[in-house]
Amino acid sequence: MEFSLREYRDSDYVVVREVYATGFREHGSSIFIAVLQRLWVQVVLLATFLGLLVLFGSPLSATLGVFGVLLVVRVSVQCLLEQGVRLGLSEDLQDIRASYMRPGQVARFWVAEARGRIVGTVAILPCVEEKGAWELKRITVLKRWRGRGIAKALCHTALEFVARRGVKRVVLFTSMAQVDAHKLYDSLGFKKEREFVWPSLPAKLVNFLVYKYAYGVGV
Ligand SMILES: CC(C)(COP(=O)(O)OP(=O)(O)OC[C@H]1O[C@@H](n2cnc3c(N)ncnc32)[C@H](O)[C@@H]1OP(=O)(O)O)[C@@H](O)C(=O)NCCC(=O)NCCS
Protein backbone atom coordinates (compact mmCIF):
# COMPACT_ATOMS: atom_id res chain seq x y z
CA MET A 1 0.00 0.00 0.00
CA GLU A 2 1.41 3.41 -0.92
CA PHE A 3 -0.27 5.17 2.02
CA SER A 4 -0.68 4.56 5.73
CA LEU A 5 -3.19 5.73 8.33
CA ARG A 6 -2.48 7.03 11.80
CA GLU A 7 -4.09 9.13 14.48
CA TYR A 8 -3.78 12.91 14.45
CA ARG A 9 -0.84 14.56 16.22
CA ASP A 10 -0.54 18.19 17.28
CA SER A 11 2.21 18.74 14.70
CA ASP A 12 -0.37 17.99 11.93
CA TYR A 13 -2.52 21.00 12.88
CA VAL A 14 -1.60 23.43 10.09
CA VAL A 15 -1.57 20.84 7.30
CA VAL A 16 -4.87 19.27 8.39
CA ARG A 17 -6.58 22.67 8.27
CA GLU A 18 -5.05 23.35 4.84
CA VAL A 19 -6.24 19.98 3.50
CA TYR A 20 -9.77 20.76 4.72
CA ALA A 21 -9.78 24.28 3.24
CA THR A 22 -8.43 23.09 -0.13
CA GLY A 23 -11.07 20.35 -0.39
CA PHE A 24 -13.86 22.77 0.53
CA ARG A 25 -12.81 25.49 -1.92
CA GLU A 26 -12.75 23.20 -4.91
CA HIS A 27 -16.55 23.07 -5.11
CA GLY A 28 -16.82 26.62 -6.46
CA SER A 29 -17.40 25.54 -10.07
CA SER A 30 -20.11 22.99 -9.30
CA ILE A 31 -21.99 25.48 -7.10
CA PHE A 32 -21.62 28.14 -9.82
CA ILE A 33 -23.18 25.76 -12.36
CA ALA A 34 -26.02 24.94 -9.94
CA VAL A 35 -26.66 28.68 -9.50
CA LEU A 36 -26.81 29.21 -13.27
CA GLN A 37 -29.46 26.50 -13.50
CA ARG A 38 -31.86 28.52 -11.34
CA LEU A 39 -34.64 30.04 -13.44
CA TRP A 40 -34.51 33.43 -11.72
CA VAL A 41 -30.76 33.71 -12.41
CA GLN A 42 -31.38 33.00 -16.09
CA VAL A 43 -34.14 35.64 -16.09
CA VAL A 44 -31.73 38.18 -14.54
CA LEU A 45 -29.10 37.39 -17.18
CA LEU A 46 -31.64 37.73 -20.00
CA ALA A 47 -33.05 40.97 -18.55
CA THR A 48 -29.49 42.36 -18.24
CA PHE A 49 -28.79 41.51 -21.87
CA LEU A 50 -32.04 42.98 -23.18
CA GLY A 51 -31.89 46.03 -20.90
CA LEU A 52 -28.34 46.92 -22.02
CA LEU A 53 -29.22 46.23 -25.65
CA VAL A 54 -32.14 48.67 -25.47
CA LEU A 55 -30.07 51.22 -23.50
CA PHE A 56 -26.91 51.22 -25.64
CA GLY A 57 -28.12 49.59 -28.86
CA SER A 58 -24.95 47.50 -28.89
CA PRO A 59 -24.89 43.66 -28.67
CA LEU A 60 -21.24 43.91 -27.53
CA SER A 61 -22.14 46.10 -24.52
CA ALA A 62 -25.06 43.79 -23.69
CA THR A 63 -22.78 40.71 -23.84
CA LEU A 64 -20.13 42.42 -21.70
CA GLY A 65 -22.88 43.30 -19.21
CA VAL A 66 -23.91 39.63 -18.99
CA PHE A 67 -20.26 38.63 -18.43
CA GLY A 68 -20.10 41.27 -15.69
CA VAL A 69 -23.11 39.71 -13.93
CA LEU A 70 -21.58 36.23 -14.33
CA LEU A 71 -18.36 37.49 -12.78
CA VAL A 72 -20.25 38.94 -9.82
CA VAL A 73 -22.08 35.61 -9.33
CA ARG A 74 -18.81 33.62 -9.52
CA VAL A 75 -17.08 35.91 -7.02
CA SER A 76 -20.12 35.74 -4.71
CA VAL A 77 -20.02 31.92 -4.80
CA GLN A 78 -16.33 31.99 -3.90
CA CYS A 79 -17.05 34.43 -1.03
CA LEU A 80 -19.72 32.05 0.27
CA LEU A 81 -17.26 29.17 0.09
CA GLU A 82 -14.74 31.22 2.05
CA GLN A 83 -17.40 31.78 4.72
CA GLY A 84 -17.90 28.00 4.81
CA VAL A 85 -14.16 27.43 5.15
CA ARG A 86 -13.94 29.95 7.99
CA LEU A 87 -16.90 28.29 9.72
CA GLY A 88 -15.30 24.82 9.54
CA LEU A 89 -11.96 26.14 10.73
CA SER A 90 -13.64 27.84 13.68
CA GLU A 91 -15.59 24.73 14.75
CA ASP A 92 -13.90 21.41 15.61
CA LEU A 93 -10.82 22.29 13.54
CA GLN A 94 -10.13 25.38 15.65
CA ASP A 95 -8.76 23.19 18.44
CA ILE A 96 -8.49 19.64 17.13
CA ARG A 97 -6.99 18.29 20.34
CA ALA A 98 -9.86 19.69 22.42
CA SER A 99 -12.48 18.52 19.91
CA TYR A 100 -11.22 14.96 19.50
CA MET A 101 -8.65 14.11 22.16
CA ARG A 102 -9.90 15.48 25.47
CA PRO A 103 -9.22 13.04 28.32
CA GLY A 104 -12.20 10.73 28.74
CA GLN A 105 -13.66 11.74 25.39
CA VAL A 106 -14.37 9.06 22.82
CA ALA A 107 -13.81 10.64 19.42
CA ARG A 108 -11.03 10.29 16.89
CA PHE A 109 -9.24 12.12 14.10
CA TRP A 110 -7.09 10.17 11.62
CA VAL A 111 -4.81 11.23 8.83
CA ALA A 112 -3.56 9.35 5.78
CA GLU A 113 0.12 9.76 5.01
CA ALA A 114 1.92 9.12 1.75
CA ARG A 115 5.58 9.86 1.04
CA GLY A 116 5.84 11.49 4.45
CA ARG A 117 3.03 13.99 3.81
CA ILE A 118 -0.56 14.17 5.01
CA VAL A 119 -2.82 13.48 2.03
CA GLY A 120 -6.20 12.83 3.65
CA THR A 121 -8.26 13.14 6.83
CA VAL A 122 -11.34 11.79 8.56
CA ALA A 123 -12.89 12.33 11.99
CA ILE A 124 -15.69 10.80 14.00
CA LEU A 125 -17.48 12.02 17.11
CA PRO A 126 -20.89 11.83 18.79
CA CYS A 127 -23.45 13.67 16.68
CA VAL A 128 -24.78 16.90 18.18
CA GLU A 129 -27.97 16.91 16.05
CA GLU A 130 -28.95 13.31 16.75
CA LYS A 131 -28.52 11.76 20.17
CA GLY A 132 -27.11 8.23 20.09
CA ALA A 133 -25.71 8.55 16.58
CA TRP A 134 -22.10 9.36 15.66
CA GLU A 135 -21.04 11.71 12.93
CA LEU A 136 -18.37 11.19 10.31
CA LYS A 137 -16.66 14.48 9.45
CA ARG A 138 -13.75 16.15 7.67
CA ILE A 139 -13.39 13.59 4.89
CA THR A 140 -10.93 14.98 2.40
CA VAL A 141 -8.21 13.54 0.21
CA LEU A 142 -5.80 15.76 -1.72
CA LYS A 143 -6.64 15.82 -5.44
CA ARG A 144 -3.56 14.05 -6.75
CA TRP A 145 -4.05 11.18 -4.29
CA ARG A 146 -7.66 10.43 -5.15
CA GLY A 147 -9.01 7.23 -6.68
CA ARG A 148 -6.61 4.99 -4.69
CA GLY A 149 -8.99 3.96 -1.93
CA ILE A 150 -7.60 6.41 0.66
CA ALA A 151 -10.97 7.92 1.64
CA LYS A 152 -12.52 4.47 1.81
CA ALA A 153 -9.71 3.20 4.07
CA LEU A 154 -10.04 6.27 6.34
CA CYS A 155 -13.82 5.85 6.61
CA HIS A 156 -13.51 2.11 7.27
CA THR A 157 -11.10 2.86 10.10
CA ALA A 158 -13.61 5.27 11.65
CA LEU A 159 -16.56 2.92 11.16
CA GLU A 160 -14.65 -0.02 12.69
CA PHE A 161 -13.67 2.20 15.63
CA VAL A 162 -17.31 2.97 16.48
CA ALA A 163 -18.52 -0.57 15.72
CA ARG A 164 -16.11 -1.82 18.42
CA ARG A 165 -17.83 0.57 20.82
CA GLY A 166 -21.29 -0.77 20.05
CA VAL A 167 -22.42 2.25 18.04
CA LYS A 168 -25.36 1.33 15.83
CA ARG A 169 -25.78 4.42 13.72
CA VAL A 170 -23.41 6.80 11.96
CA VAL A 171 -24.56 9.87 10.06
CA LEU A 172 -22.86 12.50 7.94
CA PHE A 173 -23.83 15.72 6.24
CA THR A 174 -22.78 16.59 2.73
CA SER A 175 -24.03 18.94 0.04
CA MET A 176 -25.25 18.82 -3.52
CA ALA A 177 -21.84 20.15 -4.60
CA GLN A 178 -19.83 17.20 -3.26
CA VAL A 179 -20.69 14.74 -6.00
CA ASP A 180 -17.55 12.54 -5.69
CA ALA A 181 -18.25 12.15 -1.98
CA HIS A 182 -21.75 10.78 -2.71
CA LYS A 183 -20.14 7.93 -4.65
CA LEU A 184 -17.85 7.24 -1.73
CA TYR A 185 -20.79 7.15 0.70
CA ASP A 186 -22.80 4.87 -1.61
CA SER A 187 -19.85 2.51 -1.87
CA LEU A 188 -19.52 2.43 1.94
CA GLY A 189 -23.19 1.46 2.33
CA PHE A 190 -24.52 4.84 3.51
CA LYS A 191 -28.05 5.75 2.43
CA LYS A 192 -29.33 9.26 1.78
CA GLU A 193 -32.06 9.89 4.38
CA ARG A 194 -32.98 13.52 4.10
CA GLU A 195 -32.29 16.64 2.12
CA PHE A 196 -32.91 20.23 3.11
CA VAL A 197 -32.00 23.71 1.96
CA TRP A 198 -29.11 25.17 4.00
CA PRO A 199 -30.72 27.75 6.33
CA SER A 200 -29.14 30.96 5.04
CA LEU A 201 -30.49 33.58 2.64
CA PRO A 202 -27.90 33.02 -0.14
CA ALA A 203 -28.41 29.25 0.12
CA LYS A 204 -32.18 29.67 -0.10
CA LEU A 205 -31.83 31.91 -3.16
CA VAL A 206 -29.94 29.22 -5.05
CA ASN A 207 -31.72 26.25 -3.43
CA PHE A 208 -28.44 24.91 -2.02
CA LEU A 209 -29.25 21.43 -0.73
CA VAL A 210 -27.62 19.62 2.18
CA TYR A 211 -27.99 15.84 2.40
CA LYS A 212 -28.00 13.69 5.50
CA TYR A 213 -26.62 10.19 4.97
CA ALA A 214 -26.90 7.36 7.49
CA TYR A 215 -25.20 4.02 8.01
CA GLY A 216 -26.21 1.20 10.33
CA VAL A 217 -23.07 -0.22 11.94
CA GLY A 218 -23.14 -4.02 12.02
CA VAL A 219 -26.80 -4.05 10.89
C1 LIG B 1 -14.74 12.44 -1.78
C2 LIG B 1 -13.26 12.14 -1.64
C3 LIG B 1 -12.88 12.20 -0.17
C4 LIG B 1 -12.97 10.73 -2.22
O1 LIG B 1 -11.61 10.42 -1.97
P1 LIG B 1 -10.86 9.22 -2.71
O2 LIG B 1 -9.67 8.85 -1.91
O3 LIG B 1 -10.64 9.55 -4.13
O4 LIG B 1 -11.96 8.04 -2.66
P2 LIG B 1 -11.62 6.48 -2.80
O5 LIG B 1 -10.54 6.29 -3.80
O6 LIG B 1 -11.44 5.89 -1.45
O7 LIG B 1 -12.98 5.94 -3.45
C5 LIG B 1 -13.97 5.36 -2.64
C6 LIG B 1 -15.17 4.99 -3.49
O8 LIG B 1 -15.80 6.15 -4.02
C7 LIG B 1 -15.82 6.11 -5.43
N1 LIG B 1 -15.42 7.42 -5.94
C8 LIG B 1 -14.71 8.37 -5.30
N2 LIG B 1 -14.51 9.42 -6.13
C9 LIG B 1 -15.13 9.09 -7.30
C10 LIG B 1 -15.27 9.74 -8.55
N3 LIG B 1 -14.74 10.94 -8.77
N4 LIG B 1 -15.95 9.12 -9.53
C11 LIG B 1 -16.48 7.89 -9.34
N5 LIG B 1 -16.38 7.21 -8.17
C12 LIG B 1 -15.71 7.81 -7.17
C13 LIG B 1 -14.77 5.10 -5.82
O9 LIG B 1 -15.09 4.48 -7.04
C14 LIG B 1 -14.78 4.13 -4.68
O10 LIG B 1 -15.82 3.18 -4.82
P3 LIG B 1 -15.47 1.61 -5.00
O11 LIG B 1 -14.59 1.24 -3.85
O12 LIG B 1 -16.82 0.98 -4.96
O13 LIG B 1 -14.77 1.53 -6.30
C15 LIG B 1 -12.41 13.18 -2.46
O14 LIG B 1 -12.92 13.24 -3.77
C16 LIG B 1 -12.38 14.57 -1.84
O15 LIG B 1 -11.57 14.84 -0.98
N6 LIG B 1 -13.25 15.49 -2.32
C17 LIG B 1 -13.24 16.88 -1.85
C18 LIG B 1 -13.66 17.04 -0.40
C19 LIG B 1 -15.07 16.56 -0.18
O16 LIG B 1 -15.98 16.80 -0.96
N7 LIG B 1 -15.25 15.85 0.94
C20 LIG B 1 -16.54 15.35 1.34
C21 LIG B 1 -17.12 16.24 2.36
S1 LIG B 1 -18.80 15.78 2.74
mmCIF file of C-alpha atoms and ligand atoms in Angstrom:
data_model
loop_
_atom_site.group_PDB
_atom_site.id
_atom_site.type_symbol
_atom_site.label_atom_id
_atom_site.label_comp_id
_atom_site.label_asym_id
_atom_site.label_seq_id
_atom_site.Cartn_x
_atom_site.Cartn_y
_atom_site.Cartn_z
ATOM 1 C CA MET A 1 0.000 0.000 0.000
ATOM 2 C CA GLU A 2 1.412 3.407 -0.916
ATOM 3 C CA PHE A 3 -0.266 5.165 2.018
ATOM 4 C CA SER A 4 -0.680 4.558 5.735
ATOM 5 C CA LEU A 5 -3.194 5.734 8.327
ATOM 6 C CA ARG A 6 -2.480 7.033 11.802
ATOM 7 C CA GLU A 7 -4.094 9.133 14.479
ATOM 8 C CA TYR A 8 -3.779 12.913 14.449
ATOM 9 C CA ARG A 9 -0.840 14.556 16.216
ATOM 10 C CA ASP A 10 -0.538 18.194 17.280
ATOM 11 C CA SER A 11 2.212 18.737 14.701
ATOM 12 C CA ASP A 12 -0.372 17.992 11.934
ATOM 13 C CA TYR A 13 -2.518 21.004 12.883
ATOM 14 C CA VAL A 14 -1.596 23.431 10.088
ATOM 15 C CA VAL A 15 -1.570 20.839 7.296
ATOM 16 C CA VAL A 16 -4.865 19.267 8.387
ATOM 17 C CA ARG A 17 -6.576 22.671 8.275
ATOM 18 C CA GLU A 18 -5.050 23.348 4.839
ATOM 19 C CA VAL A 19 -6.244 19.982 3.497
ATOM 20 C CA TYR A 20 -9.765 20.757 4.724
ATOM 21 C CA ALA A 21 -9.784 24.280 3.239
ATOM 22 C CA THR A 22 -8.433 23.088 -0.130
ATOM 23 C CA GLY A 23 -11.074 20.353 -0.391
ATOM 24 C CA PHE A 24 -13.862 22.772 0.528
ATOM 25 C CA ARG A 25 -12.807 25.489 -1.919
ATOM 26 C CA GLU A 26 -12.750 23.197 -4.912
ATOM 27 C CA HIS A 27 -16.553 23.073 -5.107
ATOM 28 C CA GLY A 28 -16.816 26.623 -6.458
ATOM 29 C CA SER A 29 -17.398 25.540 -10.068
ATOM 30 C CA SER A 30 -20.109 22.990 -9.304
ATOM 31 C CA ILE A 31 -21.987 25.478 -7.099
ATOM 32 C CA PHE A 32 -21.619 28.145 -9.815
ATOM 33 C CA ILE A 33 -23.184 25.759 -12.364
ATOM 34 C CA ALA A 34 -26.021 24.945 -9.941
ATOM 35 C CA VAL A 35 -26.659 28.677 -9.498
ATOM 36 C CA LEU A 36 -26.806 29.206 -13.272
ATOM 37 C CA GLN A 37 -29.461 26.505 -13.499
ATOM 38 C CA ARG A 38 -31.865 28.524 -11.342
ATOM 39 C CA LEU A 39 -34.644 30.041 -13.439
ATOM 40 C CA TRP A 40 -34.506 33.432 -11.725
ATOM 41 C CA VAL A 41 -30.764 33.706 -12.411
ATOM 42 C CA GLN A 42 -31.380 32.998 -16.088
ATOM 43 C CA VAL A 43 -34.139 35.642 -16.095
ATOM 44 C CA VAL A 44 -31.729 38.184 -14.542
ATOM 45 C CA LEU A 45 -29.099 37.391 -17.185
ATOM 46 C CA LEU A 46 -31.643 37.730 -20.004
ATOM 47 C CA ALA A 47 -33.046 40.966 -18.551
ATOM 48 C CA THR A 48 -29.491 42.360 -18.238
ATOM 49 C CA PHE A 49 -28.786 41.515 -21.868
ATOM 50 C CA LEU A 50 -32.040 42.980 -23.184
ATOM 51 C CA GLY A 51 -31.885 46.033 -20.905
ATOM 52 C CA LEU A 52 -28.344 46.919 -22.019
ATOM 53 C CA LEU A 53 -29.219 46.234 -25.647
ATOM 54 C CA VAL A 54 -32.144 48.671 -25.467
ATOM 55 C CA LEU A 55 -30.072 51.225 -23.497
ATOM 56 C CA PHE A 56 -26.908 51.219 -25.635
ATOM 57 C CA GLY A 57 -28.116 49.592 -28.860
ATOM 58 C CA SER A 58 -24.948 47.501 -28.885
ATOM 59 C CA PRO A 59 -24.886 43.661 -28.674
ATOM 60 C CA LEU A 60 -21.242 43.907 -27.534
ATOM 61 C CA SER A 61 -22.143 46.098 -24.516
ATOM 62 C CA ALA A 62 -25.061 43.786 -23.693
ATOM 63 C CA THR A 63 -22.778 40.707 -23.839
ATOM 64 C CA LEU A 64 -20.135 42.416 -21.701
ATOM 65 C CA GLY A 65 -22.876 43.295 -19.208
ATOM 66 C CA VAL A 66 -23.911 39.634 -18.987
ATOM 67 C CA PHE A 67 -20.262 38.626 -18.425
ATOM 68 C CA GLY A 68 -20.100 41.266 -15.694
ATOM 69 C CA VAL A 69 -23.114 39.709 -13.934
ATOM 70 C CA LEU A 70 -21.585 36.229 -14.329
ATOM 71 C CA LEU A 71 -18.355 37.485 -12.785
ATOM 72 C CA VAL A 72 -20.252 38.936 -9.819
ATOM 73 C CA VAL A 73 -22.078 35.607 -9.335
ATOM 74 C CA ARG A 74 -18.810 33.615 -9.519
ATOM 75 C CA VAL A 75 -17.076 35.913 -7.015
ATOM 76 C CA SER A 76 -20.124 35.741 -4.707
ATOM 77 C CA VAL A 77 -20.019 31.915 -4.803
ATOM 78 C CA GLN A 78 -16.325 31.992 -3.899
ATOM 79 C CA CYS A 79 -17.048 34.431 -1.032
ATOM 80 C CA LEU A 80 -19.725 32.055 0.268
ATOM 81 C CA LEU A 81 -17.258 29.174 0.094
ATOM 82 C CA GLU A 82 -14.741 31.223 2.048
ATOM 83 C CA GLN A 83 -17.404 31.784 4.720
ATOM 84 C CA GLY A 84 -17.903 28.004 4.812
ATOM 85 C CA VAL A 85 -14.161 27.431 5.154
ATOM 86 C CA ARG A 86 -13.944 29.947 7.994
ATOM 87 C CA LEU A 87 -16.904 28.286 9.719
ATOM 88 C CA GLY A 88 -15.304 24.819 9.542
ATOM 89 C CA LEU A 89 -11.960 26.141 10.727
ATOM 90 C CA SER A 90 -13.641 27.842 13.677
ATOM 91 C CA GLU A 91 -15.594 24.726 14.749
ATOM 92 C CA ASP A 92 -13.899 21.409 15.606
ATOM 93 C CA LEU A 93 -10.821 22.291 13.536
ATOM 94 C CA GLN A 94 -10.132 25.383 15.652
ATOM 95 C CA ASP A 95 -8.761 23.191 18.439
ATOM 96 C CA ILE A 96 -8.488 19.640 17.129
ATOM 97 C CA ARG A 97 -6.987 18.290 20.340
ATOM 98 C CA ALA A 98 -9.856 19.693 22.423
ATOM 99 C CA SER A 99 -12.476 18.518 19.909
ATOM 100 C CA TYR A 100 -11.222 14.956 19.499
ATOM 101 C CA MET A 101 -8.649 14.109 22.157
ATOM 102 C CA ARG A 102 -9.903 15.484 25.470
ATOM 103 C CA PRO A 103 -9.215 13.040 28.317
ATOM 104 C CA GLY A 104 -12.203 10.734 28.736
ATOM 105 C CA GLN A 105 -13.656 11.742 25.390
ATOM 106 C CA VAL A 106 -14.367 9.061 22.820
ATOM 107 C CA ALA A 107 -13.808 10.642 19.423
ATOM 108 C CA ARG A 108 -11.035 10.294 16.886
ATOM 109 C CA PHE A 109 -9.241 12.123 14.100
ATOM 110 C CA TRP A 110 -7.087 10.169 11.622
ATOM 111 C CA VAL A 111 -4.813 11.229 8.828
ATOM 112 C CA ALA A 112 -3.564 9.347 5.776
ATOM 113 C CA GLU A 113 0.120 9.760 5.007
ATOM 114 C CA ALA A 114 1.919 9.122 1.751
ATOM 115 C CA ARG A 115 5.576 9.865 1.035
ATOM 116 C CA GLY A 116 5.841 11.494 4.448
ATOM 117 C CA ARG A 117 3.025 13.988 3.811
ATOM 118 C CA ILE A 118 -0.562 14.167 5.011
ATOM 119 C CA VAL A 119 -2.820 13.485 2.031
ATOM 120 C CA GLY A 120 -6.198 12.831 3.652
ATOM 121 C CA THR A 121 -8.258 13.140 6.827
ATOM 122 C CA VAL A 122 -11.337 11.786 8.564
ATOM 123 C CA ALA A 123 -12.886 12.332 11.987
ATOM 124 C CA ILE A 124 -15.691 10.795 14.003
ATOM 125 C CA LEU A 125 -17.478 12.025 17.107
ATOM 126 C CA PRO A 126 -20.889 11.828 18.793
ATOM 127 C CA CYS A 127 -23.450 13.668 16.680
ATOM 128 C CA VAL A 128 -24.776 16.896 18.181
ATOM 129 C CA GLU A 129 -27.969 16.909 16.052
ATOM 130 C CA GLU A 130 -28.955 13.308 16.749
ATOM 131 C CA LYS A 131 -28.518 11.760 20.169
ATOM 132 C CA GLY A 132 -27.108 8.228 20.092
ATOM 133 C CA ALA A 133 -25.706 8.551 16.580
ATOM 134 C CA TRP A 134 -22.095 9.362 15.664
ATOM 135 C CA GLU A 135 -21.040 11.713 12.929
ATOM 136 C CA LEU A 136 -18.371 11.190 10.308
ATOM 137 C CA LYS A 137 -16.665 14.482 9.451
ATOM 138 C CA ARG A 138 -13.752 16.148 7.668
ATOM 139 C CA ILE A 139 -13.395 13.591 4.894
ATOM 140 C CA THR A 140 -10.934 14.983 2.400
ATOM 141 C CA VAL A 141 -8.207 13.536 0.207
ATOM 142 C CA LEU A 142 -5.798 15.756 -1.719
ATOM 143 C CA LYS A 143 -6.639 15.815 -5.439
ATOM 144 C CA ARG A 144 -3.564 14.050 -6.751
ATOM 145 C CA TRP A 145 -4.049 11.180 -4.287
ATOM 146 C CA ARG A 146 -7.659 10.429 -5.150
ATOM 147 C CA GLY A 147 -9.007 7.229 -6.678
ATOM 148 C CA ARG A 148 -6.615 4.989 -4.687
ATOM 149 C CA GLY A 149 -8.991 3.960 -1.927
ATOM 150 C CA ILE A 150 -7.596 6.413 0.658
ATOM 151 C CA ALA A 151 -10.971 7.920 1.644
ATOM 152 C CA LYS A 152 -12.516 4.474 1.813
ATOM 153 C CA ALA A 153 -9.711 3.202 4.073
ATOM 154 C CA LEU A 154 -10.036 6.274 6.337
ATOM 155 C CA CYS A 155 -13.822 5.854 6.611
ATOM 156 C CA HIS A 156 -13.512 2.110 7.269
ATOM 157 C CA THR A 157 -11.102 2.864 10.104
ATOM 158 C CA ALA A 158 -13.609 5.272 11.646
ATOM 159 C CA LEU A 159 -16.561 2.915 11.163
ATOM 160 C CA GLU A 160 -14.650 -0.017 12.687
ATOM 161 C CA PHE A 161 -13.673 2.199 15.630
ATOM 162 C CA VAL A 162 -17.306 2.974 16.484
ATOM 163 C CA ALA A 163 -18.517 -0.571 15.724
ATOM 164 C CA ARG A 164 -16.108 -1.818 18.417
ATOM 165 C CA ARG A 165 -17.835 0.568 20.819
ATOM 166 C CA GLY A 166 -21.295 -0.775 20.051
ATOM 167 C CA VAL A 167 -22.417 2.253 18.044
ATOM 168 C CA LYS A 168 -25.357 1.331 15.833
ATOM 169 C CA ARG A 169 -25.781 4.422 13.716
ATOM 170 C CA VAL A 170 -23.407 6.802 11.961
ATOM 171 C CA VAL A 171 -24.559 9.868 10.056
ATOM 172 C CA LEU A 172 -22.864 12.505 7.941
ATOM 173 C CA PHE A 173 -23.834 15.724 6.236
ATOM 174 C CA THR A 174 -22.777 16.590 2.731
ATOM 175 C CA SER A 175 -24.031 18.942 0.045
ATOM 176 C CA MET A 176 -25.251 18.816 -3.524
ATOM 177 C CA ALA A 177 -21.838 20.148 -4.596
ATOM 178 C CA GLN A 178 -19.828 17.203 -3.257
ATOM 179 C CA VAL A 179 -20.686 14.736 -6.003
ATOM 180 C CA ASP A 180 -17.552 12.544 -5.688
ATOM 181 C CA ALA A 181 -18.250 12.148 -1.978
ATOM 182 C CA HIS A 182 -21.753 10.783 -2.714
ATOM 183 C CA LYS A 183 -20.140 7.929 -4.650
ATOM 184 C CA LEU A 184 -17.852 7.240 -1.726
ATOM 185 C CA TYR A 185 -20.789 7.151 0.697
ATOM 186 C CA ASP A 186 -22.801 4.866 -1.606
ATOM 187 C CA SER A 187 -19.846 2.506 -1.874
ATOM 188 C CA LEU A 188 -19.525 2.425 1.937
ATOM 189 C CA GLY A 189 -23.186 1.460 2.326
ATOM 190 C CA PHE A 190 -24.519 4.839 3.514
ATOM 191 C CA LYS A 191 -28.047 5.746 2.427
ATOM 192 C CA LYS A 192 -29.333 9.262 1.784
ATOM 193 C CA GLU A 193 -32.057 9.888 4.381
ATOM 194 C CA ARG A 194 -32.977 13.516 4.102
ATOM 195 C CA GLU A 195 -32.286 16.635 2.118
ATOM 196 C CA PHE A 196 -32.914 20.226 3.108
ATOM 197 C CA VAL A 197 -31.996 23.714 1.964
ATOM 198 C CA TRP A 198 -29.112 25.173 4.000
ATOM 199 C CA PRO A 199 -30.718 27.748 6.331
ATOM 200 C CA SER A 200 -29.140 30.956 5.044
ATOM 201 C CA LEU A 201 -30.487 33.576 2.644
ATOM 202 C CA PRO A 202 -27.897 33.023 -0.145
ATOM 203 C CA ALA A 203 -28.408 29.246 0.120
ATOM 204 C CA LYS A 204 -32.177 29.668 -0.098
ATOM 205 C CA LEU A 205 -31.827 31.909 -3.160
ATOM 206 C CA VAL A 206 -29.936 29.216 -5.048
ATOM 207 C CA ASN A 207 -31.723 26.247 -3.427
ATOM 208 C CA PHE A 208 -28.437 24.907 -2.025
ATOM 209 C CA LEU A 209 -29.247 21.428 -0.731
ATOM 210 C CA VAL A 210 -27.618 19.624 2.183
ATOM 211 C CA TYR A 211 -27.986 15.839 2.398
ATOM 212 C CA LYS A 212 -27.999 13.692 5.499
ATOM 213 C CA TYR A 213 -26.619 10.191 4.973
ATOM 214 C CA ALA A 214 -26.896 7.361 7.494
ATOM 215 C CA TYR A 215 -25.205 4.022 8.015
ATOM 216 C CA GLY A 216 -26.212 1.199 10.325
ATOM 217 C CA VAL A 217 -23.071 -0.217 11.937
ATOM 218 C CA GLY A 218 -23.139 -4.016 12.019
ATOM 219 C CA VAL A 219 -26.795 -4.053 10.891
HETATM 220 C C1 LIG B 1 -14.744 12.443 -1.777
HETATM 221 C C2 LIG B 1 -13.260 12.142 -1.638
HETATM 222 C C3 LIG B 1 -12.883 12.204 -0.174
HETATM 223 C C4 LIG B 1 -12.974 10.731 -2.219
HETATM 224 O O1 LIG B 1 -11.611 10.418 -1.967
HETATM 225 P P1 LIG B 1 -10.859 9.216 -2.714
HETATM 226 O O2 LIG B 1 -9.667 8.849 -1.908
HETATM 227 O O3 LIG B 1 -10.643 9.553 -4.132
HETATM 228 O O4 LIG B 1 -11.957 8.045 -2.656
HETATM 229 P P2 LIG B 1 -11.620 6.482 -2.805
HETATM 230 O O5 LIG B 1 -10.539 6.292 -3.798
HETATM 231 O O6 LIG B 1 -11.441 5.890 -1.453
HETATM 232 O O7 LIG B 1 -12.980 5.941 -3.447
HETATM 233 C C5 LIG B 1 -13.966 5.364 -2.639
HETATM 234 C C6 LIG B 1 -15.165 4.989 -3.493
HETATM 235 O O8 LIG B 1 -15.804 6.146 -4.015
HETATM 236 C C7 LIG B 1 -15.820 6.109 -5.428
HETATM 237 N N1 LIG B 1 -15.420 7.415 -5.938
HETATM 238 C C8 LIG B 1 -14.714 8.373 -5.299
HETATM 239 N N2 LIG B 1 -14.513 9.420 -6.132
HETATM 240 C C9 LIG B 1 -15.131 9.089 -7.295
HETATM 241 C C10 LIG B 1 -15.272 9.745 -8.552
HETATM 242 N N3 LIG B 1 -14.741 10.945 -8.770
HETATM 243 N N4 LIG B 1 -15.955 9.116 -9.534
HETATM 244 C C11 LIG B 1 -16.481 7.885 -9.339
HETATM 245 N N5 LIG B 1 -16.376 7.209 -8.166
HETATM 246 C C12 LIG B 1 -15.705 7.810 -7.174
HETATM 247 C C13 LIG B 1 -14.769 5.103 -5.818
HETATM 248 O O9 LIG B 1 -15.090 4.483 -7.044
HETATM 249 C C14 LIG B 1 -14.784 4.130 -4.682
HETATM 250 O O10 LIG B 1 -15.816 3.178 -4.819
HETATM 251 P P3 LIG B 1 -15.474 1.608 -5.000
HETATM 252 O O11 LIG B 1 -14.588 1.239 -3.854
HETATM 253 O O12 LIG B 1 -16.816 0.979 -4.958
HETATM 254 O O13 LIG B 1 -14.767 1.528 -6.296
HETATM 255 C C15 LIG B 1 -12.414 13.184 -2.455
HETATM 256 O O14 LIG B 1 -12.917 13.238 -3.766
HETATM 257 C C16 LIG B 1 -12.384 14.572 -1.837
HETATM 258 O O15 LIG B 1 -11.572 14.845 -0.976
HETATM 259 N N6 LIG B 1 -13.252 15.486 -2.319
HETATM 260 C C17 LIG B 1 -13.242 16.879 -1.852
HETATM 261 C C18 LIG B 1 -13.660 17.044 -0.402
HETATM 262 C C19 LIG B 1 -15.065 16.557 -0.183
HETATM 263 O O16 LIG B 1 -15.980 16.802 -0.961
HETATM 264 N N7 LIG B 1 -15.248 15.852 0.935
HETATM 265 C C20 LIG B 1 -16.537 15.348 1.342
HETATM 266 C C21 LIG B 1 -17.115 16.238 2.356
HETATM 267 S S1 LIG B 1 -18.798 15.776 2.741
#
